[in-house]
Amino acid sequence: MAKLFSFGFWNALAGIILRNRAVIFIIIVGITVFLGFQWQNMRFSYTEANLLPDDHEVNIQYQEFLDKFGEEGNLIVMAVKDSTLFTPEKLKAWNDFNNSFKQYDEIELVVSLNDLKKLKKLDNPPRFELIPFIQDSVYTQKQVSQYEYELFNKLPFYEGLVYSNKSKTIQSALYVKKDIVNTPIRKKFITSVLQPKVAEFEAKYNMDVRVSGMPYIRTLNSQNIMDEILIFIVAALSVTSLIFFFFFRSFRATFISMTAVIIGVMWAFGLLGLLEYEITVLTAIIPPLVIVIGIPNCIFLINKYQQEIKKHGNKAKSLQRVITKVGNATLMTNVTTAAGFATFALTESKLLKEFGIVASLNIIALFILCLLVITIIYSYMPQPKERHLKHLGKRWMESLVNWMEDMVKNRRVTIYFSSVIILIASIIGIYTIKVSGSLLEDMPKSSGFFKDIVFFEQEFDGIMPLEILIDTKRKQGVMKLPTLKRMEKLQELLEETPELSKPISIVSLVKYSKQAFYNGNPKYYQIPTSQERNFILPYAKSFESEANVMNSYIDSTGQYARITTFMKDVGTEEMERIETNLYPKLEKIFPKDRYNISFTGKALVFQKGTKYLVWNLVFSLGLAIILIAIFMAWMFRSFKMIIISLIPNLLPLLMTAGLMGFLGVPIKPSTILVFSIAFGISVDDTIHFLAKYRQELKSNHWRIRKSVFASLRETGVSMFYTSTVLFFGFSVFMISSFGGTKALGGLVSTTLLFAMLANLLLLPSLLLSLERSIANKKTMKEPTLKIIPNEDEIEASEEE
């Protein structure tokens, strides 16, 4: 392995690249065209990412529910809160508006005021009949007022379903066909039919129509992701190119760098299509991530090229030395960055696995691209002029390096004291971090659809479906009176929970049957007694066979029942508190020897998945630290150097975790990426510094101070350049409307900024303070892998 990456190898590789530059350029174009054709296989996710493995208990329970009752997230709700609705013109317009959706193949069922049925008792023969709530197509004010009174005062069955008693809000439901709810057809219907029709109705009748429901939320949320991908790419290119130009003051260098990273972005999209991975809120950030991580590669390569030109003025020799001198170092830093992402591929979460695979592959591909594109394009261009090299001797940069030297030389106690204070504060902040499993938390708060979510939470106590599956362990056990009474107790318990809405189940229908038996008197909306049940049964049987309305809440065997409630946007910890409070009471209501009861639903699965991901975070970050530590051991063959190198990289991670606690940023699928990303990137600076330090030690006959300051001067400028680009590059994500992406950008930027300071101040300070224990030939053995060659080694290799 060491031989593979020897300087002779890189020197030979440089010769191959420069001699075959035209062929290599054609190969790059061919790969780009091939991956460009794979774009057609890209597809956006049309459902929430399942964060749990397929064989996880929570997933198994959810699949069992789906097998019995089908997809539960197919409901779109529309609501109006308008005092003028119950007037002849507007009520007719609202009903006609809802009826118009029945003509579309995508809609399975529409439930609005015009579709409501009342149970009516008929005695000869004994039966219940469903009669329309609105029986006349001609509306008068007297009829409309009667409808309003009857709905709010005599039909408790429809409370929470069709109306809210809090403020007289009226709600309609569109049930999307289950076989298209997670397909592009759903998106087309919502964007091309539903939204235009709602906008037209609002404009014509001056009414504010609120729309929500999981299919609607998913569609608009995925549309926001699509819109932001382009914004991120343009913003990342703009910011990084401006900073690059500010440092280098060269349009040529900026153009070459942008060419390399743009090709990298095209490859990133192509790889997503080739692997047929869905574009999620995580994989959507990979293309701009490629830009942000690619520019530092360009900085190291172009900076070294210009330094060589300034030194001896030979273009061919300079290009060869770029590959020979920087090839190993750049490869190793890209490998450590890719390792930080690759650890996600080893988790059991499909979401993180796909992100880790694509990100790590793209980072390695990006290194190859930058090395080839920069070398080949510069080989065809004229040699840089003196004005292109002026940035190499900037006064302000010299002042910055002098300040760093002064801090390390004279103020090490201040550096250590500041580090300890940061460590203590971080540990305090870590204890306040919360875990959030909310499906809605990361969604853009300023968007119209999120404001509608808040509206439905206020009016109907929630929008996220929570399902309770009851197994009676015997056929036809659901309709037994004891079971119905137990279910009623459970529903009362759920109604007492502020975070949950009024439940819906077969119990509501049974209670409505009794009310109908007593001629619609609302005070009889209750579970019948065993004696009343005998009287009602003949009526109920006819109703069951005629309407077939119970299939949604009882399975075909009558053994399983479903209770549906909706929950507010609560996090993982809050939901765990609710479950902890409910389960002891549930066990009393439903004894385990006779019933099995489980909570499920897409929102709950997502919450459980978030908690599962926290353990994946610990695993992936721990694995990344171990892998990089092993990598450092292989390179430097010194245990003490491993410890010293990890300290300035772990401290910024602890600081970020503490900052999350103090700022109230929870651990969630988007923010768990921060630590592995930041660690994989920040350790690059450590590798550059220690590699140069190891070289300087030999050149300076093991004189620590001289070696430390020489390394600081040599690598400080490049580290500052790359860290600045990374800081502003990741800051681009803060323009996102998604809370998680915004937090990811801010936290990674902050972590990398402090990691730069730690590597430029704390790392050299530790080397100076511990010089006696680490500065000897026994501790600093000849490395397995020489990252930065000596001049005489390069010249000897070139002569060969």
Short mmCIF file of C-alpha atoms in Angstrom, two decimals, residues 271-688:
data_model
loop_
_atom_site.label_atom_id
_atom_site.label_comp_id
_atom_site.label_asym_id
_atom_site.label_seq_id
_atom_site.Cartn_x
_atom_site.Cartn_y
_atom_site.Cartn_z
CA LEU A 271 -25.04 8.74 -9.47
CA LEU A 272 -28.39 9.27 -7.72
CA GLY A 273 -30.12 8.28 -10.95
CA LEU A 274 -27.77 5.34 -11.63
CA LEU A 275 -28.40 3.88 -8.16
CA GLU A 276 -32.12 4.78 -8.48
CA TYR A 277 -32.18 6.43 -5.06
CA GLU A 278 -35.01 8.77 -4.19
CA ILE A 279 -34.20 12.44 -3.65
CA THR A 280 -35.01 13.13 -0.01
CA VAL A 281 -34.34 16.10 2.27
CA LEU A 282 -30.88 14.53 2.91
CA THR A 283 -29.79 13.43 -0.57
CA ALA A 284 -30.96 16.83 -1.87
CA ILE A 285 -28.02 18.51 -0.13
CA ILE A 286 -25.39 16.30 -1.81
CA PRO A 287 -24.94 18.42 -5.01
CA PRO A 288 -24.28 21.68 -3.12
CA LEU A 289 -22.18 19.67 -0.65
CA VAL A 290 -20.01 18.60 -3.59
CA ILE A 291 -19.39 22.26 -4.42
CA VAL A 292 -18.50 23.22 -0.86
CA ILE A 293 -16.12 20.27 -0.36
CA GLY A 294 -14.68 20.46 -3.90
CA ILE A 295 -13.45 24.06 -3.71
CA PRO A 296 -10.88 23.33 -0.92
CA ASN A 297 -9.39 20.65 -3.21
CA CYS A 298 -9.05 23.29 -5.88
CA ILE A 299 -7.46 25.73 -3.43
CA PHE A 300 -4.76 23.26 -2.40
CA LEU A 301 -3.99 22.25 -5.98
CA ILE A 302 -4.02 25.73 -7.56
CA ASN A 303 -2.18 27.30 -4.63
CA LYS A 304 0.62 24.72 -4.96
CA TYR A 305 0.76 25.23 -8.75
CA GLN A 306 1.15 28.97 -8.37
CA GLN A 307 3.78 28.55 -5.64
CA GLU A 308 5.79 26.30 -7.93
CA ILE A 309 5.46 28.76 -10.84
CA LYS A 310 6.68 31.56 -8.60
CA LYS A 311 9.63 29.42 -7.45
CA HIS A 312 11.06 28.28 -10.79
CA GLY A 313 8.74 29.45 -13.60
CA ASN A 314 8.53 26.07 -15.36
CA LYS A 315 4.87 25.22 -16.18
CA ALA A 316 5.34 21.54 -16.99
CA LYS A 317 7.50 20.98 -13.91
CA SER A 318 4.97 22.90 -11.77
CA LEU A 319 2.04 20.77 -12.95
CA GLN A 320 4.01 17.59 -12.34
CA ARG A 321 4.92 18.74 -8.84
CA VAL A 322 1.28 19.62 -8.08
CA ILE A 323 0.40 15.96 -8.51
CA THR A 324 3.56 14.68 -6.87
CA LYS A 325 3.57 17.04 -3.88
CA VAL A 326 -0.14 17.48 -3.16
CA GLY A 327 -1.58 14.25 -4.58
CA ASN A 328 -1.06 12.15 -1.48
CA ALA A 329 -2.13 14.85 0.97
CA THR A 330 -5.29 15.73 -0.99
CA LEU A 331 -6.19 12.08 -1.45
CA MET A 332 -5.79 11.36 2.26
CA THR A 333 -7.90 14.35 3.30
CA ASN A 334 -10.62 13.34 0.86
CA VAL A 335 -10.50 9.77 2.15
CA THR A 336 -11.01 10.95 5.75
CA THR A 337 -13.89 13.19 4.66
CA ALA A 338 -15.45 10.33 2.71
CA ALA A 339 -14.97 8.06 5.74
CA GLY A 340 -17.07 10.45 7.83
CA PHE A 341 -19.91 10.06 5.34
CA ALA A 342 -19.32 6.36 4.65
CA THR A 343 -20.05 5.44 8.28
CA PHE A 344 -23.70 6.32 7.59
CA ALA A 345 -23.76 3.55 4.99
CA LEU A 346 -23.13 1.02 7.77
CA THR A 347 -26.28 1.95 9.69
CA GLU A 348 -29.58 0.09 9.45
CA SER A 349 -31.44 3.22 8.33
CA LYS A 350 -32.19 3.28 4.60
CA LEU A 351 -32.30 7.09 4.62
CA LEU A 352 -28.80 7.41 6.09
CA LYS A 353 -27.42 4.42 4.19
CA GLU A 354 -28.26 5.94 0.80
CA PHE A 355 -26.96 9.36 1.85
CA GLY A 356 -23.68 7.84 3.08
CA ILE A 357 -23.09 5.78 -0.06
CA VAL A 358 -23.73 8.60 -2.54
CA ALA A 359 -21.87 11.25 -0.53
CA SER A 360 -18.73 9.15 0.06
CA LEU A 361 -18.56 7.99 -3.58
CA ASN A 362 -18.98 11.55 -4.83
CA ILE A 363 -16.20 12.89 -2.58
CA ILE A 364 -13.68 10.35 -3.91
CA ALA A 365 -14.85 11.02 -7.48
CA LEU A 366 -14.53 14.75 -6.79
CA PHE A 367 -10.87 14.37 -5.77
CA ILE A 368 -10.11 12.57 -9.05
CA LEU A 369 -12.03 15.20 -11.02
CA CYS A 370 -10.27 18.16 -9.39
CA LEU A 371 -6.83 16.60 -9.86
CA LEU A 372 -7.44 15.80 -13.52
CA VAL A 373 -9.46 18.85 -14.60
CA ILE A 374 -7.16 21.42 -12.97
CA THR A 375 -3.98 19.77 -14.26
CA ILE A 376 -5.30 19.27 -17.80
CA ILE A 377 -6.88 22.72 -18.24
CA TYR A 378 -3.78 24.50 -16.88
CA SER A 379 -1.60 22.45 -19.22
CA TYR A 380 -3.44 23.99 -22.21
CA MET A 381 -3.43 27.52 -20.79
CA PRO A 382 -0.61 30.07 -20.85
CA GLN A 383 1.63 30.25 -17.80
CA PRO A 384 0.22 32.46 -14.99
CA LYS A 385 1.48 36.03 -15.04
CA GLU A 386 2.94 37.95 -12.14
CA ARG A 387 -0.42 39.58 -11.33
CA HIS A 388 -1.94 36.10 -10.84
CA LEU A 389 0.61 35.38 -8.11
CA LYS A 390 0.29 38.57 -6.08
CA HIS A 391 -2.05 36.92 -3.55
CA LEU A 392 0.82 34.71 -2.37
CA GLY A 393 2.41 37.60 -0.48
CA LYS A 394 -0.55 39.52 0.97
CA ARG A 395 0.22 41.66 3.99
CA TRP A 396 -3.00 40.89 5.82
CA MET A 397 -2.31 37.18 5.51
CA GLU A 398 1.19 37.72 6.85
CA SER A 399 -0.31 39.60 9.80
CA LEU A 400 -2.71 36.71 10.47
CA VAL A 401 0.11 34.17 10.50
CA ASN A 402 2.14 36.43 12.82
CA TRP A 403 -0.83 36.63 15.20
CA MET A 404 -1.16 32.85 15.26
CA GLU A 405 2.56 32.50 15.96
CA ASP A 406 2.35 35.00 18.80
CA MET A 407 -0.63 33.20 20.38
CA VAL A 408 1.09 29.82 20.23
CA LYS A 409 4.43 31.21 21.39
CA ASN A 410 3.34 33.51 24.22
CA ARG A 411 -0.29 32.78 25.15
CA ARG A 412 -0.63 29.05 25.42
CA VAL A 413 -2.13 29.33 28.90
CA THR A 414 -4.93 31.53 27.44
CA ILE A 415 -5.53 28.94 24.71
CA TYR A 416 -5.74 26.09 27.25
CA PHE A 417 -7.93 28.07 29.64
CA SER A 418 -10.34 29.00 26.81
CA SER A 419 -10.46 25.34 25.69
CA VAL A 420 -11.31 24.14 29.20
CA ILE A 421 -14.05 26.77 29.60
CA ILE A 422 -15.53 25.73 26.23
CA LEU A 423 -15.37 22.07 27.28
CA ILE A 424 -17.17 22.68 30.60
CA ALA A 425 -19.85 24.86 28.99
CA SER A 426 -20.33 22.26 26.24
CA ILE A 427 -20.87 19.42 28.73
CA ILE A 428 -23.50 21.54 30.53
CA GLY A 429 -25.25 22.26 27.22
CA ILE A 430 -25.17 18.61 26.13
CA TYR A 431 -27.33 17.63 29.10
CA THR A 432 -30.11 19.93 27.82
CA ILE A 433 -30.30 18.49 24.26
CA LYS A 434 -33.67 17.05 23.33
CA VAL A 435 -34.66 14.53 20.69
CA SER A 436 -37.35 15.54 18.20
CA GLY A 437 -39.26 13.10 16.03
CA SER A 438 -41.73 15.58 14.61
CA LEU A 439 -42.70 15.09 10.98
CA LEU A 440 -43.51 18.78 10.69
CA GLU A 441 -40.73 20.52 12.63
CA ASP A 442 -38.33 20.87 9.70
CA MET A 443 -40.99 22.08 7.30
CA PRO A 444 -40.89 25.74 6.21
CA LYS A 445 -42.78 27.74 8.85
CA SER A 446 -43.50 30.65 6.52
CA SER A 447 -45.19 28.53 3.85
CA GLY A 448 -48.94 28.61 3.36
CA PHE A 449 -49.37 24.87 3.86
CA PHE A 450 -47.60 25.02 7.25
CA LYS A 451 -49.92 27.82 8.39
CA ASP A 452 -52.83 25.61 7.38
CA ILE A 453 -51.38 22.80 9.52
CA VAL A 454 -51.40 25.14 12.51
CA PHE A 455 -55.00 26.09 11.71
CA PHE A 456 -56.17 22.45 11.71
CA GLU A 457 -54.27 21.80 14.93
CA GLN A 458 -56.13 24.65 16.59
CA GLU A 459 -59.55 23.74 15.20
CA PHE A 460 -59.43 19.93 15.12
CA ASP A 461 -56.61 19.19 17.62
CA GLY A 462 -54.20 17.67 15.14
CA ILE A 463 -53.44 16.59 11.62
CA MET A 464 -51.00 13.69 12.08
CA PRO A 465 -52.86 10.34 12.12
CA LEU A 466 -52.26 8.09 15.13
CA GLU A 467 -53.75 4.62 14.92
CA ILE A 468 -54.60 2.23 17.76
CA LEU A 469 -54.94 -1.41 16.70
CA ILE A 470 -56.97 -3.64 19.04
CA ASP A 471 -56.75 -7.43 18.74
CA THR A 472 -59.62 -9.14 20.60
CA LYS A 473 -58.00 -12.58 20.02
CA ARG A 474 -61.29 -14.05 18.79
CA LYS A 475 -63.44 -13.71 15.69
CA GLN A 476 -66.34 -11.24 15.92
CA GLY A 477 -64.89 -10.12 19.25
CA VAL A 478 -65.04 -6.42 18.38
CA MET A 479 -68.83 -6.14 18.39
CA LYS A 480 -69.18 -7.79 21.80
CA LEU A 481 -70.64 -5.29 24.25
CA PRO A 482 -67.78 -5.60 26.80
CA THR A 483 -65.25 -4.82 24.04
CA LEU A 484 -67.22 -1.79 22.86
CA LYS A 485 -67.39 -0.45 26.41
CA ARG A 486 -63.66 -0.92 26.83
CA MET A 487 -63.06 0.92 23.57
CA GLU A 488 -65.29 3.75 24.76
CA LYS A 489 -63.21 4.06 27.95
CA LEU A 490 -60.08 4.21 25.82
CA GLN A 491 -61.60 6.93 23.63
CA GLU A 492 -62.51 8.95 26.71
CA LEU A 493 -58.92 8.57 27.87
CA LEU A 494 -57.65 9.81 24.51
CA GLU A 495 -60.04 12.77 24.55
CA GLU A 496 -58.60 13.81 27.91
CA THR A 497 -55.13 14.01 26.34
CA PRO A 498 -54.70 17.63 25.09
CA GLU A 499 -52.29 16.63 22.32
CA LEU A 500 -54.82 14.27 20.68
CA SER A 501 -58.05 14.88 18.79
CA LYS A 502 -61.45 13.28 19.29
CA PRO A 503 -61.06 9.58 18.28
CA ILE A 504 -63.03 7.86 15.54
CA SER A 505 -63.99 4.17 15.68
CA ILE A 506 -66.86 1.72 15.40
CA VAL A 507 -67.91 2.92 18.87
CA SER A 508 -69.05 6.23 17.36
CA LEU A 509 -71.27 4.37 14.89
CA VAL A 510 -72.75 2.14 17.60
CA LYS A 511 -73.55 5.21 19.73
CA TYR A 512 -75.12 6.90 16.72
CA SER A 513 -77.26 3.78 16.18
CA LYS A 514 -78.70 4.15 19.67
CA GLN A 515 -79.36 7.85 19.06
CA ALA A 516 -81.19 6.95 15.84
CA PHE A 517 -83.19 4.26 17.66
CA TYR A 518 -84.43 6.98 19.99
CA ASN A 519 -85.52 9.10 17.02
CA GLY A 520 -82.36 11.19 16.79
CA ASN A 521 -82.36 12.53 20.35
CA PRO A 522 -78.69 13.57 20.94
CA LYS A 523 -78.84 12.74 24.66
CA TYR A 524 -78.96 9.04 23.67
CA TYR A 525 -75.65 9.26 21.78
CA GLN A 526 -74.08 6.53 23.94
CA ILE A 527 -73.26 2.81 24.06
CA PRO A 528 -76.49 0.79 24.34
CA THR A 529 -77.10 -1.39 27.37
CA SER A 530 -77.32 -5.16 26.88
CA GLN A 531 -81.13 -4.91 26.96
CA GLU A 532 -81.19 -2.04 24.44
CA ARG A 533 -78.74 -3.93 22.27
CA ASN A 534 -81.31 -6.70 21.77
CA PHE A 535 -83.83 -4.14 20.52
CA ILE A 536 -81.33 -2.29 18.33
CA LEU A 537 -79.65 -5.36 16.82
CA PRO A 538 -82.26 -6.03 14.08
CA TYR A 539 -81.97 -2.42 12.95
CA ALA A 540 -78.16 -2.41 13.10
CA LYS A 541 -77.85 -5.61 11.05
CA SER A 542 -79.82 -4.16 8.18
CA PHE A 543 -77.78 -0.99 8.38
CA GLU A 544 -74.50 -2.91 8.37
CA SER A 545 -75.35 -4.91 5.27
CA GLU A 546 -76.79 -1.93 3.44
CA ALA A 547 -74.14 0.68 4.12
CA ASN A 548 -71.06 -1.50 4.63
CA VAL A 549 -69.63 1.40 6.63
CA MET A 550 -67.89 -0.65 9.27
CA ASN A 551 -65.12 -2.05 7.06
CA SER A 552 -62.92 0.96 7.71
CA TYR A 553 -62.87 0.30 11.45
CA ILE A 554 -63.26 -3.50 11.77
CA ASP A 555 -61.38 -6.10 9.75
CA SER A 556 -63.24 -8.80 7.79
CA THR A 557 -62.97 -11.34 10.63
CA GLY A 558 -64.34 -9.00 13.28
CA GLN A 559 -61.29 -9.75 15.44
CA TYR A 560 -59.40 -6.47 14.92
CA ALA A 561 -60.64 -2.94 15.56
CA ARG A 562 -59.08 0.36 14.68
CA ILE A 563 -59.31 3.63 16.59
CA THR A 564 -58.09 6.69 14.69
CA THR A 565 -57.09 9.92 16.38
CA PHE A 566 -54.99 12.83 15.19
CA MET A 567 -52.12 14.26 17.15
CA LYS A 568 -50.60 17.70 17.29
CA ASP A 569 -47.04 18.33 16.19
CA VAL A 570 -45.38 16.88 19.27
CA GLY A 571 -41.79 15.67 19.52
CA THR A 572 -40.42 12.28 20.50
CA GLU A 573 -40.03 13.07 24.21
CA GLU A 574 -43.56 14.47 24.46
CA MET A 575 -45.02 11.43 22.70
CA GLU A 576 -43.08 9.11 24.99
CA ARG A 577 -44.56 10.96 27.95
CA ILE A 578 -48.06 10.48 26.53
CA GLU A 579 -47.42 6.75 25.94
CA THR A 580 -45.94 6.32 29.43
CA ASN A 581 -49.03 7.96 30.89
CA LEU A 582 -51.48 5.91 28.80
CA TYR A 583 -50.06 2.39 28.88
CA PRO A 584 -50.71 1.60 32.58
CA LYS A 585 -54.33 2.71 32.12
CA LEU A 586 -54.64 0.74 28.89
CA GLU A 587 -53.55 -2.46 30.61
CA LYS A 588 -56.35 -2.03 33.10
CA ILE A 589 -58.92 -1.43 30.37
CA PHE A 590 -57.62 -4.18 28.06
CA PRO A 591 -56.13 -7.09 30.05
CA LYS A 592 -53.17 -8.63 28.23
CA ASP A 593 -54.55 -12.16 28.51
CA ARG A 594 -57.60 -11.19 26.42
CA TYR A 595 -56.45 -8.30 24.21
CA ASN A 596 -53.42 -7.05 22.35
CA ILE A 597 -53.25 -3.32 21.79
CA SER A 598 -50.65 -1.31 19.89
CA PHE A 599 -50.08 2.29 18.80
CA THR A 600 -48.99 2.79 15.20
CA GLY A 601 -49.33 5.14 12.24
CA LYS A 602 -46.85 6.88 9.95
CA ALA A 603 -46.20 9.81 12.28
CA LEU A 604 -45.49 7.50 15.21
CA VAL A 605 -43.20 5.32 13.08
CA PHE A 606 -41.27 8.46 12.13
CA GLN A 607 -40.93 9.47 15.78
CA LYS A 608 -39.68 6.05 16.81
CA GLY A 609 -37.30 6.15 13.86
CA THR A 610 -35.79 9.42 15.06
CA LYS A 611 -34.92 7.90 18.42
CA TYR A 612 -33.45 4.92 16.63
CA LEU A 613 -31.31 7.28 14.57
CA VAL A 614 -29.78 8.78 17.70
CA TRP A 615 -28.13 5.42 18.36
CA ASN A 616 -27.06 5.33 14.72
CA LEU A 617 -25.47 8.74 15.29
CA VAL A 618 -23.44 7.44 18.22
CA PHE A 619 -22.45 4.38 16.20
CA SER A 620 -21.51 6.26 13.01
CA LEU A 621 -19.60 9.01 14.83
CA GLY A 622 -17.77 6.51 17.03
CA LEU A 623 -16.93 4.44 13.96
CA ALA A 624 -15.70 7.54 12.11
CA ILE A 625 -13.41 8.45 15.04
CA ILE A 626 -12.04 4.89 15.23
CA LEU A 627 -11.50 4.65 11.46
CA ILE A 628 -9.71 8.00 11.30
CA ALA A 629 -7.65 7.15 14.41
CA ILE A 630 -6.56 3.90 12.72
CA PHE A 631 -5.80 5.88 9.58
CA MET A 632 -3.66 8.34 11.57
CA ALA A 633 -1.88 5.44 13.28
CA TRP A 634 -1.11 3.91 9.88
CA MET A 635 0.24 7.24 8.63
CA PHE A 636 2.23 8.40 11.66
CA ARG A 637 2.84 5.16 13.62
CA SER A 638 2.58 7.04 16.92
CA PHE A 639 -0.13 6.53 19.55
CA LYS A 640 0.67 9.84 21.22
CA MET A 641 0.22 11.67 17.95
CA ILE A 642 -3.21 10.04 17.52
CA ILE A 643 -4.36 11.40 20.90
CA ILE A 644 -2.94 14.85 20.17
CA SER A 645 -4.56 14.93 16.74
CA LEU A 646 -8.02 13.93 18.04
CA ILE A 647 -8.21 16.57 20.80
CA PRO A 648 -8.55 19.64 18.49
CA ASN A 649 -11.14 17.77 16.42
CA LEU A 650 -13.31 16.41 19.22
CA LEU A 651 -13.46 19.68 21.15
CA PRO A 652 -15.36 21.52 18.34
CA LEU A 653 -17.85 18.62 18.17
CA LEU A 654 -18.51 18.84 21.91
CA MET A 655 -18.87 22.62 21.58
CA THR A 656 -21.43 22.20 18.80
CA ALA A 657 -23.41 19.65 20.84
CA GLY A 658 -23.42 22.06 23.78
CA LEU A 659 -24.49 24.90 21.49
CA MET A 660 -27.41 22.78 20.27
CA GLY A 661 -28.50 22.33 23.88
CA PHE A 662 -28.29 26.04 24.72
CA LEU A 663 -30.04 27.14 21.50
CA GLY A 664 -32.75 24.49 21.80
CA VAL A 665 -31.82 22.77 18.52
CA PRO A 666 -32.94 19.15 18.97
CA ILE A 667 -31.36 15.96 17.71
CA LYS A 668 -33.31 14.95 14.60
CA PRO A 669 -32.63 13.29 11.23
CA SER A 670 -31.22 16.50 9.71
CA THR A 671 -28.99 17.63 12.58
CA ILE A 672 -27.49 14.20 13.33
CA LEU A 673 -25.40 14.61 10.19
CA VAL A 674 -23.52 17.57 11.66
CA PHE A 675 -21.05 15.62 13.76
CA SER A 676 -19.82 13.06 11.25
CA ILE A 677 -19.66 15.63 8.44
CA ALA A 678 -17.75 18.16 10.55
CA PHE A 679 -15.37 15.59 12.01
CA GLY A 680 -14.55 14.08 8.62
CA ILE A 681 -13.80 17.52 7.16
CA SER A 682 -12.02 19.15 10.12
CA VAL A 683 -9.54 16.30 10.52
CA ASP A 684 -8.21 17.20 7.04
CA ASP A 685 -6.49 20.27 8.49
CA THR A 686 -4.92 18.14 11.19
CA ILE A 687 -3.52 15.73 8.62
CA HIS A 688 -2.02 18.60 6.59
#
